[in-house]
CSV table of C-alpha atoms and ligand atoms in Angstrom, one decimal:
chain,number,residue,atom,x,y,z
N,18,MET,CA,-3.7,-15.6,-16.3
N,19,LYS,CA,-2.5,-12.8,-18.5
N,20,TYR,CA,-1.6,-9.3,-17.2
N,21,LEU,CA,-2.5,-6.1,-18.9
N,22,SER,CA,-1.3,-2.5,-18.4
N,23,THR,CA,-3.4,0.1,-16.7
N,24,ARG,CA,-2.7,2.4,-19.7
N,25,GLY,CA,-4.0,-0.2,-22.2
N,26,GLN,CA,-1.2,0.0,-24.7
N,27,ALA,CA,1.1,-2.9,-23.8
N,28,PRO,CA,1.0,-6.5,-24.9
N,29,LYS,CA,-0.5,-9.0,-22.4
N,30,GLN,CA,2.1,-10.9,-20.5
N,31,SER,CA,2.2,-13.9,-18.1
N,32,PHE,CA,3.2,-13.7,-14.4
N,33,LEU,CA,6.8,-14.8,-15.0
N,34,GLN,CA,7.1,-12.4,-17.9
N,35,ILE,CA,6.3,-9.4,-15.7
N,36,LEU,CA,8.0,-10.6,-12.5
N,37,LEU,CA,11.4,-9.1,-13.1
N,38,GLY,CA,10.4,-5.9,-14.9
N,39,GLY,CA,9.0,-2.7,-13.6
N,40,LEU,CA,6.5,-0.5,-15.5
N,41,ALA,CA,4.8,-1.8,-18.6
N,42,PRO,CA,6.3,-0.4,-21.8
N,43,ASP,CA,3.4,2.1,-22.1
N,44,GLY,CA,4.3,3.5,-18.7
N,45,GLY,CA,1.4,1.8,-16.9
N,46,LEU,CA,1.3,-0.8,-14.1
N,47,TYR,CA,0.4,-4.5,-14.7
N,48,LEU,CA,-2.9,-5.9,-13.4
N,49,PRO,CA,-4.5,-9.3,-14.0
N,50,GLU,CA,-7.0,-9.1,-16.9
N,51,ARG,CA,-9.6,-10.2,-14.3
N,52,TYR,CA,-9.4,-10.9,-10.7
N,53,PRO,CA,-9.9,-14.6,-9.6
N,54,GLN,CA,-13.2,-15.0,-7.8
N,55,PHE,CA,-13.9,-16.8,-4.6
N,56,ILE,CA,-17.5,-17.5,-3.7
N,57,ALA,CA,-18.7,-18.0,-0.1
N,58,ALA,CA,-18.5,-21.8,-0.3
N,59,GLU,CA,-14.9,-21.7,-1.5
N,60,LEU,CA,-14.0,-19.3,1.3
N,61,GLU,CA,-15.5,-21.6,3.8
N,62,PHE,CA,-13.5,-24.4,2.4
N,63,MET,CA,-10.3,-22.3,2.8
N,64,ARG,CA,-11.1,-21.3,6.4
N,65,GLY,CA,-9.1,-24.1,7.9
N,66,MET,CA,-6.0,-23.5,5.8
N,67,ASP,CA,-2.7,-22.4,7.3
N,68,TYR,CA,-0.8,-19.5,5.9
N,69,ARG,CA,1.2,-21.6,3.3
N,70,GLN,CA,-1.9,-23.4,2.1
N,71,LEU,CA,-3.8,-20.2,1.8
N,72,ALA,CA,-0.8,-18.6,-0.1
N,73,PHE,CA,-0.7,-21.4,-2.5
N,74,THR,CA,-4.5,-21.4,-3.1
N,75,LEU,CA,-4.4,-17.7,-3.9
N,76,LEU,CA,-1.0,-17.3,-5.7
N,77,SER,CA,-1.6,-20.3,-7.9
N,78,ARG,CA,-4.4,-18.4,-9.5
N,79,PHE,CA,-2.1,-15.4,-10.2
N,80,ALA,CA,1.1,-17.3,-11.1
N,81,ASP,CA,-0.3,-20.1,-13.3
N,82,ASP,CA,2.8,-20.2,-15.4
N,83,ILE,CA,4.9,-21.6,-12.5
N,84,GLU,CA,4.7,-25.4,-12.0
N,85,PRO,CA,2.4,-26.0,-9.0
N,86,ASP,CA,5.0,-28.1,-7.3
N,87,ASP,CA,7.6,-25.4,-7.8
N,88,LEU,CA,5.3,-22.7,-6.5
N,89,LYS,CA,4.4,-24.7,-3.5
N,90,ALA,CA,8.1,-25.3,-2.7
N,91,LEU,CA,8.8,-21.5,-3.0
N,92,ILE,CA,5.9,-20.7,-0.7
N,93,ASP,CA,6.9,-23.3,1.9
N,94,LYS,CA,10.4,-22.1,1.9
N,95,THR,CA,9.3,-18.4,2.4
N,96,TYR,CA,6.5,-18.5,5.0
N,97,THR,CA,8.2,-20.3,7.8
N,98,THR,CA,7.6,-19.7,11.5
N,99,GLU,CA,11.3,-19.1,11.9
N,100,ALA,CA,11.4,-16.3,9.4
N,101,TYR,CA,8.4,-14.5,10.9
N,102,SER,CA,9.2,-14.8,14.6
N,103,HIS,CA,10.8,-11.4,15.5
N,104,GLY,CA,7.7,-10.0,17.2
N,105,ARG,CA,6.3,-10.0,20.7
N,106,PRO,CA,7.2,-13.1,22.7
N,107,ASP,CA,3.6,-14.0,23.4
N,108,SER,CA,2.5,-14.0,19.7
N,109,ASP,CA,1.7,-17.3,18.0
N,110,PHE,CA,4.3,-17.1,15.2
N,111,SER,CA,3.1,-20.3,13.6
N,112,GLN,CA,0.2,-18.1,12.2
N,113,ILE,CA,2.8,-16.1,10.2
N,114,THR,CA,0.5,-13.0,10.6
N,115,PRO,CA,-0.9,-13.5,14.1
N,116,LEU,CA,-3.9,-11.5,15.1
N,117,ARG,CA,-3.7,-9.6,18.4
N,118,HIS,CA,-7.0,-9.0,20.3
N,119,LEU,CA,-6.9,-5.4,21.6
N,120,GLU,CA,-10.6,-5.3,22.8
N,121,ASP,CA,-13.8,-6.8,21.6
N,122,GLY,CA,-14.1,-6.0,17.9
N,123,LEU,CA,-10.7,-4.4,17.7
N,124,TYR,CA,-7.6,-6.2,16.5
N,125,LEU,CA,-4.0,-5.7,15.5
N,126,LEU,CA,-2.8,-7.8,12.5
N,127,GLU,CA,0.9,-8.4,13.1
N,128,LEU,CA,2.6,-8.1,9.7
N,129,SER,CA,6.0,-7.0,11.0
N,130,ASN,CA,7.5,-10.1,12.6
N,131,GLY,CA,9.8,-10.8,9.6
N,132,PRO,CA,13.6,-10.2,9.5
N,133,THR,CA,13.4,-6.4,9.1
N,134,LEU,CA,10.5,-5.8,11.5
N,135,ALA,CA,8.3,-4.2,8.9
N,136,PHE,CA,5.4,-5.5,6.8
N,137,LYS,CA,7.4,-5.2,3.6
N,138,ASP,CA,9.0,-8.6,4.5
N,139,MET,CA,5.6,-10.2,3.9
N,140,ALA,CA,5.9,-9.8,0.2
N,141,MET,CA,9.6,-9.2,-0.3
N,142,GLN,CA,10.8,-12.5,1.2
N,143,LEU,CA,8.6,-14.2,-1.4
N,144,LEU,CA,10.0,-12.0,-4.1
N,145,GLY,CA,13.5,-13.0,-3.3
N,146,ASN,CA,12.7,-16.7,-3.8
N,147,LEU,CA,10.6,-15.9,-6.9
N,148,PHE,CA,13.5,-13.9,-8.4
N,149,GLU,CA,16.0,-16.6,-7.8
N,150,TYR,CA,13.7,-19.2,-9.4
N,151,ALA,CA,12.9,-17.1,-12.4
N,152,LEU,CA,16.5,-16.2,-13.1
N,153,ASP,CA,17.7,-19.8,-12.7
N,154,GLN,CA,15.0,-20.9,-15.2
N,155,ALA,CA,16.0,-18.2,-17.7
N,156,GLY,CA,19.7,-18.5,-17.2
N,157,ARG,CA,20.0,-14.8,-16.4
N,158,ASP,CA,21.2,-12.6,-13.7
N,159,ILE,CA,20.1,-9.2,-12.4
N,160,ASN,CA,21.7,-6.2,-10.6
N,161,ILE,CA,19.1,-4.5,-8.5
N,162,LEU,CA,19.6,-0.8,-8.0
N,163,GLY,CA,17.4,1.0,-5.5
N,164,ALA,CA,17.2,4.0,-3.2
N,165,THR,CA,15.8,3.8,0.3
N,166,SER,CA,14.9,5.9,3.2
N,167,GLY,CA,14.6,2.9,5.4
N,168,ASP,CA,12.1,0.0,5.2
N,169,THR,CA,12.1,-0.9,1.5
N,170,GLY,CA,15.9,-1.1,1.1
N,171,SER,CA,16.4,-3.3,4.2
N,172,ALA,CA,13.5,-5.6,3.2
N,173,ALA,CA,15.0,-6.0,-0.3
N,174,GLU,CA,18.4,-6.7,1.1
N,175,TYR,CA,17.2,-9.3,3.6
N,176,ALA,CA,15.1,-10.9,0.8
N,177,MET,CA,17.9,-11.1,-1.7
N,178,ARG,CA,20.9,-11.8,0.5
N,179,GLY,CA,22.8,-14.9,-0.6
N,180,LYS,CA,20.5,-15.5,-3.6
N,181,HIS,CA,22.4,-16.6,-6.7
N,182,ASN,CA,22.3,-14.5,-9.9
N,183,VAL,CA,21.1,-11.4,-7.9
N,184,ARG,CA,23.2,-8.5,-6.6
N,185,VAL,CA,21.7,-5.5,-4.8
N,186,PHE,CA,23.1,-2.0,-4.9
N,187,MET,CA,21.2,0.1,-2.4
N,188,LEU,CA,21.6,3.8,-2.1
N,189,SER,CA,20.7,5.5,1.2
N,190,PRO,CA,21.1,9.0,2.5
N,191,GLU,CA,24.0,9.5,4.8
N,192,HIS,CA,21.6,10.9,7.4
N,193,GLY,CA,17.8,10.4,7.8
N,194,MET,CA,17.4,6.7,8.7
N,195,THR,CA,17.4,5.7,12.4
N,196,ARG,CA,20.6,4.2,13.7
N,197,PHE,CA,18.8,0.9,14.0
N,198,GLN,CA,17.7,1.0,10.3
N,199,GLN,CA,21.3,1.8,9.2
N,200,ALA,CA,22.7,-1.0,11.3
N,201,GLN,CA,20.1,-3.4,9.9
N,202,MET,CA,21.3,-2.8,6.4
N,203,TYR,CA,25.0,-2.0,6.8
N,204,SER,CA,25.7,-5.0,9.0
N,205,LEU,CA,24.9,-7.4,6.2
N,206,GLN,CA,28.1,-9.1,5.1
N,207,ASP,CA,26.7,-11.1,2.2
N,208,ALA,CA,28.9,-10.7,-0.9
N,209,ASN,CA,25.9,-9.9,-3.2
N,210,ILE,CA,24.7,-7.0,-1.1
N,211,PHE,CA,26.3,-3.5,-1.6
N,212,ASN,CA,25.3,-0.6,0.6
N,213,ILE,CA,26.1,2.8,-0.8
N,214,ALA,CA,25.6,5.8,1.6
N,215,ILE,CA,25.2,9.0,-0.4
N,216,ARG,CA,26.4,12.3,1.0
N,217,GLY,CA,23.0,13.9,0.3
N,218,VAL,CA,19.3,13.5,0.9
N,219,PHE,CA,16.9,10.7,-0.2
N,220,ASP,CA,15.7,12.6,-3.2
N,221,GLU,CA,19.3,12.8,-4.5
N,222,CYS,CA,19.5,9.0,-4.1
N,223,GLN,CA,16.4,8.6,-6.1
N,224,ASP,CA,17.6,11.0,-8.8
N,225,ILE,CA,20.7,8.8,-9.2
N,226,VAL,CA,18.5,5.7,-9.7
N,227,LYS,CA,16.4,7.6,-12.3
N,228,ALA,CA,19.5,8.8,-14.1
N,229,VAL,CA,20.9,5.2,-14.3
N,230,SER,CA,17.5,3.9,-15.5
N,231,ASN,CA,17.4,6.5,-18.2
N,232,ASP,CA,20.7,5.4,-19.5
N,233,LEU,CA,19.3,2.5,-21.6
N,234,GLU,CA,22.7,1.3,-22.8
N,235,PHE,CA,24.1,1.0,-19.3
N,236,LYS,CA,20.8,-0.5,-18.0
N,237,ALA,CA,20.9,-3.2,-20.7
N,238,LYS,CA,24.6,-3.9,-20.4
N,239,TYR,CA,24.5,-4.4,-16.6
N,240,ARG,CA,21.0,-5.9,-16.5
N,241,ILE,CA,19.8,-3.3,-14.0
N,242,GLY,CA,16.5,-4.1,-12.3
N,243,ALA,CA,14.4,-2.9,-9.4
N,244,VAL,CA,12.2,-4.2,-6.6
N,245,ASN,CA,9.9,-1.2,-6.1
N,246,SER,CA,6.4,-1.1,-4.7
N,247,ILE,CA,4.7,-1.3,-8.1
N,248,ASN,CA,6.0,-4.8,-8.6
N,249,TRP,CA,2.9,-7.0,-9.2
N,250,ALA,CA,4.2,-10.0,-7.3
N,251,ARG,CA,4.6,-7.8,-4.2
N,252,VAL,CA,1.0,-6.7,-4.4
N,253,ALA,CA,-0.2,-10.2,-5.0
N,254,ALA,CA,1.7,-11.6,-2.0
N,255,GLN,CA,0.0,-8.9,0.2
N,256,VAL,CA,-3.4,-10.1,-0.7
N,257,ILE,CA,-2.8,-13.3,1.3
N,258,TYR,CA,-2.9,-11.7,4.8
N,259,TYR,CA,-6.2,-10.0,4.2
N,260,PHE,CA,-7.7,-13.4,3.6
N,261,LYS,CA,-5.8,-14.8,6.6
N,262,ALA,CA,-7.1,-12.0,8.9
N,263,TRP,CA,-10.7,-12.3,7.6
N,264,PHE,CA,-10.7,-16.0,8.6
N,265,ALA,CA,-9.2,-15.2,12.0
N,266,VAL,CA,-11.9,-12.7,13.0
N,267,THR,CA,-15.0,-14.3,11.5
N,268,THR,CA,-16.7,-17.6,12.2
N,269,SER,CA,-19.1,-17.9,9.3
N,270,GLU,CA,-19.6,-16.8,5.7
N,271,GLY,CA,-20.4,-13.3,4.6
N,272,GLN,CA,-19.4,-11.5,7.8
N,273,PRO,CA,-18.1,-8.0,7.0
N,274,VAL,CA,-14.8,-6.8,8.4
N,275,ASP,CA,-13.1,-3.4,8.2
N,276,PHE,CA,-9.4,-2.9,7.7
N,277,ALA,CA,-7.4,0.2,8.6
N,278,VAL,CA,-4.2,0.6,6.6
N,279,PRO,CA,-1.2,3.0,7.2
N,280,SER,CA,-0.6,4.1,3.6
N,281,GLY,CA,2.1,5.7,1.6
N,282,ASN,CA,2.5,4.3,-1.9
N,283,PHE,CA,-0.9,2.6,-1.8
N,284,GLY,CA,0.6,-0.8,-2.2
N,285,ASN,CA,-0.7,-2.4,1.0
N,286,VAL,CA,-4.2,-1.0,0.8
N,287,CYS,CA,-4.3,-1.8,-2.9
N,288,ALA,CA,-3.9,-5.5,-2.0
N,289,GLY,CA,-6.9,-5.1,0.3
N,290,HIS,CA,-8.9,-3.6,-2.6
N,291,ILE,CA,-7.9,-6.6,-4.7
N,292,ALA,CA,-8.9,-9.1,-2.0
N,293,ARG,CA,-12.2,-7.3,-1.8
N,294,MET,CA,-12.6,-7.6,-5.6
N,295,MET,CA,-11.9,-11.3,-5.3
N,296,GLY,CA,-14.9,-11.8,-3.1
N,297,LEU,CA,-13.5,-11.4,0.4
N,298,PRO,CA,-16.3,-9.7,2.5
N,299,ILE,CA,-14.4,-6.6,3.3
N,300,ARG,CA,-16.7,-3.7,4.2
N,301,LYS,CA,-14.4,-0.7,4.5
N,302,LEU,CA,-10.8,-0.1,3.6
N,303,ILE,CA,-9.7,2.7,5.8
N,304,VAL,CA,-6.8,4.6,4.2
N,305,ALA,CA,-4.7,6.3,6.9
N,306,THR,CA,-2.0,8.9,6.0
N,307,ASN,CA,0.2,11.1,8.1
N,308,GLU,CA,0.6,14.8,7.4
N,309,ASN,CA,1.5,13.9,3.8
N,310,ASP,CA,-2.2,13.5,3.0
N,311,VAL,CA,-2.4,13.3,-0.8
N,312,LEU,CA,-4.4,10.1,-0.5
N,313,ASP,CA,-6.7,11.3,2.3
N,314,GLU,CA,-7.4,14.4,0.2
N,315,PHE,CA,-8.4,12.3,-2.8
N,316,PHE,CA,-10.8,10.1,-0.8
N,317,ARG,CA,-12.4,13.1,0.9
N,318,THR,CA,-12.6,15.4,-2.2
N,319,GLY,CA,-12.2,13.5,-5.4
N,320,VAL,CA,-9.1,15.6,-6.3
N,321,TYR,CA,-5.8,13.8,-6.7
N,322,ARG,CA,-3.1,16.4,-6.3
N,323,PRO,CA,0.4,14.8,-6.1
N,324,ARG,CA,3.0,17.0,-4.4
N,325,SER,CA,6.6,17.8,-5.4
N,326,SER,CA,9.3,16.4,-3.2
N,327,ALA,CA,9.9,19.9,-1.9
N,328,GLU,CA,6.3,19.9,-0.5
N,329,THR,CA,6.8,16.5,1.1
N,330,LEU,CA,7.1,16.8,4.9
N,331,HIS,CA,9.5,14.8,7.0
N,332,THR,CA,7.4,13.2,9.7
N,333,SER,CA,7.8,10.7,12.6
N,334,SER,CA,6.1,8.0,10.4
N,335,PRO,CA,8.8,8.4,7.6
N,336,SER,CA,7.9,5.4,5.6
N,337,MET,CA,4.6,7.1,4.7
N,338,ASP,CA,6.3,10.4,3.6
N,339,ILE,CA,5.3,10.2,0.0
N,340,SER,CA,4.1,12.8,-2.5
N,341,LYS,CA,2.9,10.5,-5.3
N,342,ALA,CA,1.2,7.2,-4.5
N,343,SER,CA,2.6,4.9,-7.2
N,344,ASN,CA,0.1,2.0,-6.8
N,345,PHE,CA,-2.9,4.4,-6.8
N,346,GLU,CA,-3.1,4.0,-10.6
N,347,ARG,CA,-4.2,0.4,-10.1
N,348,PHE,CA,-7.3,1.4,-8.2
N,349,ILE,CA,-8.1,4.2,-10.6
N,350,PHE,CA,-8.0,1.7,-13.4
N,351,ASP,CA,-10.7,-0.3,-11.7
N,352,LEU,CA,-12.6,2.9,-10.9
N,353,VAL,CA,-12.8,4.0,-14.5
N,354,GLY,CA,-14.1,0.6,-15.6
N,355,CYS,CA,-10.7,-0.7,-16.9
N,356,ASP,CA,-10.5,2.0,-19.5
N,357,GLY,CA,-6.7,2.3,-20.1
N,358,GLY,CA,-7.1,5.3,-22.4
N,359,ARG,CA,-8.8,7.2,-19.6
N,360,VAL,CA,-6.0,6.3,-17.1
N,361,ALA,CA,-3.3,7.3,-19.6
N,362,GLU,CA,-5.1,10.7,-20.0
N,363,LEU,CA,-5.3,11.2,-16.2
N,364,TRP,CA,-1.6,10.3,-15.7
N,365,ARG,CA,-0.5,12.6,-18.5
N,366,ALA,CA,-1.7,15.3,-16.2
N,367,VAL,CA,0.0,13.8,-13.2
N,368,ASP,CA,3.3,13.4,-15.1
N,369,ARG,CA,3.1,17.1,-15.9
N,370,GLY,CA,2.9,17.8,-12.2
N,371,GLU,CA,-0.8,18.6,-12.4
N,372,SER,CA,-3.8,17.3,-10.4
N,373,PHE,CA,-7.0,15.6,-11.6
N,374,ASP,CA,-10.6,16.0,-10.3
N,375,LEU,CA,-13.1,13.1,-10.6
N,376,ASN,CA,-16.1,15.0,-9.5
N,377,ALA,CA,-17.4,16.4,-12.8
N,378,SER,CA,-17.3,13.0,-14.5
N,379,GLY,CA,-19.3,11.4,-11.7
N,380,LEU,CA,-16.4,8.9,-11.0
N,381,PHE,CA,-15.8,10.2,-7.5
N,382,ALA,CA,-19.4,9.3,-6.5
N,383,LYS,CA,-18.4,5.6,-7.4
N,384,VAL,CA,-15.5,5.5,-4.9
N,385,VAL,CA,-17.9,4.5,-2.0
N,386,GLU,CA,-18.8,1.3,-3.9
N,387,PHE,CA,-15.2,0.2,-3.5
N,388,GLY,CA,-15.4,0.6,0.3
N,389,PHE,CA,-12.7,3.3,0.7
N,390,VAL,CA,-12.7,5.9,3.4
N,391,SER,CA,-9.8,7.8,4.8
N,392,GLY,CA,-8.3,10.1,7.4
N,393,SER,CA,-4.9,11.6,8.4
N,394,SER,CA,-2.9,12.0,11.5
N,395,SER,CA,-0.3,14.4,13.0
N,396,HIS,CA,2.7,13.9,15.1
N,397,ALA,CA,0.7,14.8,18.2
N,398,ASP,CA,-1.9,12.2,17.2
N,399,ARG,CA,0.8,9.5,16.9
N,400,VAL,CA,2.2,10.3,20.3
N,401,SER,CA,-1.3,10.2,22.0
N,402,THR,CA,-2.3,7.0,20.1
N,403,ILE,CA,0.9,5.2,21.1
N,404,ARG,CA,0.2,6.2,24.7
N,405,MET,CA,-3.5,5.2,24.5
N,406,ALA,CA,-2.5,1.7,23.1
N,407,TRP,CA,0.0,1.2,25.8
N,408,GLU,CA,-2.2,2.3,28.7
N,409,LYS,CA,-5.4,0.7,27.4
N,410,TYR,CA,-4.2,-2.4,25.6
N,411,ALA,CA,-0.7,-2.9,27.2
N,412,THR,CA,0.6,-3.0,23.6
N,413,MET,CA,3.4,-1.0,22.2
N,414,ILE,CA,2.9,0.1,18.6
N,415,ASP,CA,5.1,2.1,16.2
N,416,THR,CA,4.3,5.5,14.7
N,417,HIS,CA,3.0,4.1,11.4
N,418,THR,CA,0.7,1.7,13.1
N,419,ALA,CA,-0.4,4.5,15.3
N,420,ASP,CA,-1.5,6.5,12.2
N,421,GLY,CA,-3.6,3.5,11.2
N,422,LEU,CA,-5.1,2.9,14.6
N,423,LYS,CA,-6.0,6.6,15.0
N,424,VAL,CA,-7.8,6.9,11.7
N,425,GLY,CA,-9.3,3.4,12.0
N,426,LEU,CA,-11.0,4.2,15.3
N,427,GLU,CA,-12.5,7.4,13.8
N,428,HIS,CA,-14.3,5.1,11.3
N,429,ARG,CA,-15.2,2.3,13.6
N,430,GLU,CA,-18.8,1.0,13.7
N,431,ALA,CA,-20.4,-1.1,16.4
N,432,GLY,CA,-20.8,-4.7,15.4
N,433,VAL,CA,-18.2,-4.7,12.6
N,434,PRO,CA,-14.7,-6.0,13.6
N,435,LEU,CA,-11.9,-3.6,12.9
N,436,VAL,CA,-8.5,-5.0,11.9
N,437,CYS,CA,-5.6,-2.5,12.1
N,438,LEU,CA,-2.6,-3.5,10.1
N,439,GLU,CA,0.7,-3.3,12.0
N,440,THR,CA,3.3,-2.1,9.4
N,441,ALA,CA,6.4,-1.9,11.6
N,442,LEU,CA,7.5,-3.0,15.1
N,443,PRO,CA,8.2,-0.2,17.6
N,444,ALA,CA,11.8,-1.3,18.0
N,445,LYS,CA,12.4,0.2,14.6
N,446,PHE,CA,11.5,3.7,15.8
N,447,GLU,CA,12.9,3.8,19.3
N,448,ASP,CA,13.2,7.6,19.6
N,449,SER,CA,9.5,8.2,18.9
N,450,LEU,CA,8.6,5.6,21.5
N,451,VAL,CA,10.9,7.2,24.0
N,452,GLU,CA,9.1,10.5,23.3
N,453,ALA,CA,5.7,9.0,23.7
N,454,LEU,CA,6.2,6.6,26.6
N,455,GLY,CA,9.5,7.6,28.2
N,456,ARG,CA,10.9,4.1,27.7
N,457,LYS,CA,12.5,2.1,24.9
N,458,PRO,CA,10.6,-0.6,23.2
N,459,GLU,CA,11.9,-4.1,23.6
N,460,ARG,CA,14.1,-5.5,20.9
N,461,PRO,CA,13.6,-8.9,19.3
N,462,ALA,CA,16.1,-11.5,20.5
N,463,GLY,CA,19.4,-11.3,18.6
N,464,LEU,CA,19.0,-7.6,17.7
N,465,GLU,CA,19.9,-6.1,21.1
N,466,ASN,CA,23.3,-4.9,19.9
N,467,ILE,CA,22.9,-4.6,16.2
N,468,GLU,CA,24.5,-1.1,16.1
N,469,ALA,CA,27.7,-2.7,17.5
N,470,LEU,CA,28.1,-5.1,14.6
N,471,PRO,CA,30.8,-4.4,11.9
N,472,GLN,CA,29.3,-2.4,9.0
N,473,ARG,CA,29.9,-2.8,5.3
N,474,VAL,CA,29.1,0.4,3.5
N,475,GLU,CA,30.6,2.5,0.7
N,476,MET,CA,30.4,6.3,1.2
N,477,MET,CA,29.9,8.3,-2.1
N,478,ASP,CA,29.0,11.7,-3.3
N,479,ALA,CA,25.6,12.3,-4.9
N,480,ASP,CA,27.1,11.6,-8.4
N,481,ALA,CA,25.4,9.3,-10.8
N,482,VAL,CA,28.6,8.7,-12.8
N,483,ALA,CA,30.5,7.6,-9.8
N,484,VAL,CA,27.7,5.2,-8.7
N,485,MET,CA,27.6,3.8,-12.3
N,486,ALA,CA,31.3,3.1,-12.1
N,487,PHE,CA,30.9,1.3,-8.8
N,488,VAL,CA,28.0,-0.8,-10.2
N,489,ALA,CA,30.1,-1.6,-13.3
N,490,ALA,CA,33.0,-2.7,-11.2
N,491,HIS,CA,31.0,-5.0,-8.9
N,492,ALA,CA,28.5,-6.5,-11.3
N,493,ASN,CA,29.4,-9.7,-13.0
N,494,ASP,CA,29.6,-9.5,-16.7
Q,526,PLP,C1,6.1,1.1,3.3
Q,526,PLP,C2,5.4,1.3,4.6
Q,526,PLP,C3,4.1,1.9,4.7
Q,526,PLP,C4,3.3,2.3,3.5
Q,526,PLP,O1,2.9,1.2,2.7
Q,526,PLP,P1,2.4,1.4,1.2
Q,526,PLP,O2,2.3,0.1,0.7
Q,526,PLP,O3,3.5,2.2,0.5
Q,526,PLP,O4,1.2,2.2,1.3
Q,526,PLP,C5,3.6,2.1,6.0
Q,526,PLP,N1,4.3,1.8,7.1
Q,526,PLP,C6,5.5,1.2,7.0
Q,526,PLP,C7,6.2,0.9,8.3
Q,526,PLP,C8,6.1,1.0,5.8
Q,526,PLP,O5,7.4,0.5,5.8
């Protein structure tokens, strides 16, 4: 399996060759040159598989340059019941992504039972093991530099903690994360994890990461890497749970299922799109946004109009507060018939801060063939959806999952099962739950007093030079 760039101007590479990098050299995102196909008979053969077997069946098609025995060992070490057992006490954690029945035809897919209580653990835990493996093989090391407003940074730290040849330098804004999120990250005592709290806002953290990445000499000398949401291995790992969920809600071949996906950077729902392209009978992919509705606007109007960070609202589903959906380019590549030149042209406009409109070219009319529909939700919608789920289904959900459930229900059709993806546990967003329900969500065992644990964090000004000095002092060379 070779990977090509969505902008069509980069040499083809193998899975391991693209694993540790970010963008392709032409600025595009990597995609497999064709999606592996699974026909109905193969799907029926896979129906009885557990999560690890399913993961191996799917990932061995994407990562065919990893020895099968090695890949199997990495998967078996990642997807353990123990690692994904932080959810509701009555869930069947042996399923890794248990399916919760809300009412007939309506399900919650529990993706947030991993160590940081958000769906990013589904892919990131695998990425940690893949990185360690690839670095060992190549005799290399890496210093991961990132900026986080919450979920990505903690998922990356919990995936990379204790891994050899990997150090993580994670910038976070001094204010803006919940106390629980801060405690999750800052309480890590692993020697290879460095938390840096910046006296500033998230955008300033991100600007520092950009400044460092643009310093090519520094980047090369200190082997700076990233684990952002455009990483292909993360998207590939997310494909697995769409298959797992489809088997869990269907009994025979060809049955259609709808998925509702709380979306920000379009990574999660892009994996659903890929599962569908691989032959999984997904009918609709329901893209749910919050008030930051750049994706909803596209799927309703055909106009993609990324916003500036000044136009990005701070909402009560903060992990979806995005102004540009980085993985969206992968879907557009498929939409334009894999024409890299066309994608490059569209993204030249995006990079100039402009929008593009796919109506005149007739491309927008093709979007329906890919099953996408969308909707958005507001703070008031989240509060009422959290209440509804609690009263009607005795299930506490977080604000992001509420965005998905709200929009999912708007697109529900009788006779087609609807699976809503749970992207975080309510314990992560206590204050919003208190607002909606007047009570705190239960915390998973062992995390009751996480805020009281000793914290390991460096406070710094929003100054790229100072951050570079810190990285240089703590990176091995
Ligand atoms: C990251 C995240 C999302 C958005 O996922 P994308 O892949 O960026 O679309 C939604 N909900 C939660 C809780 C998240 O952490």
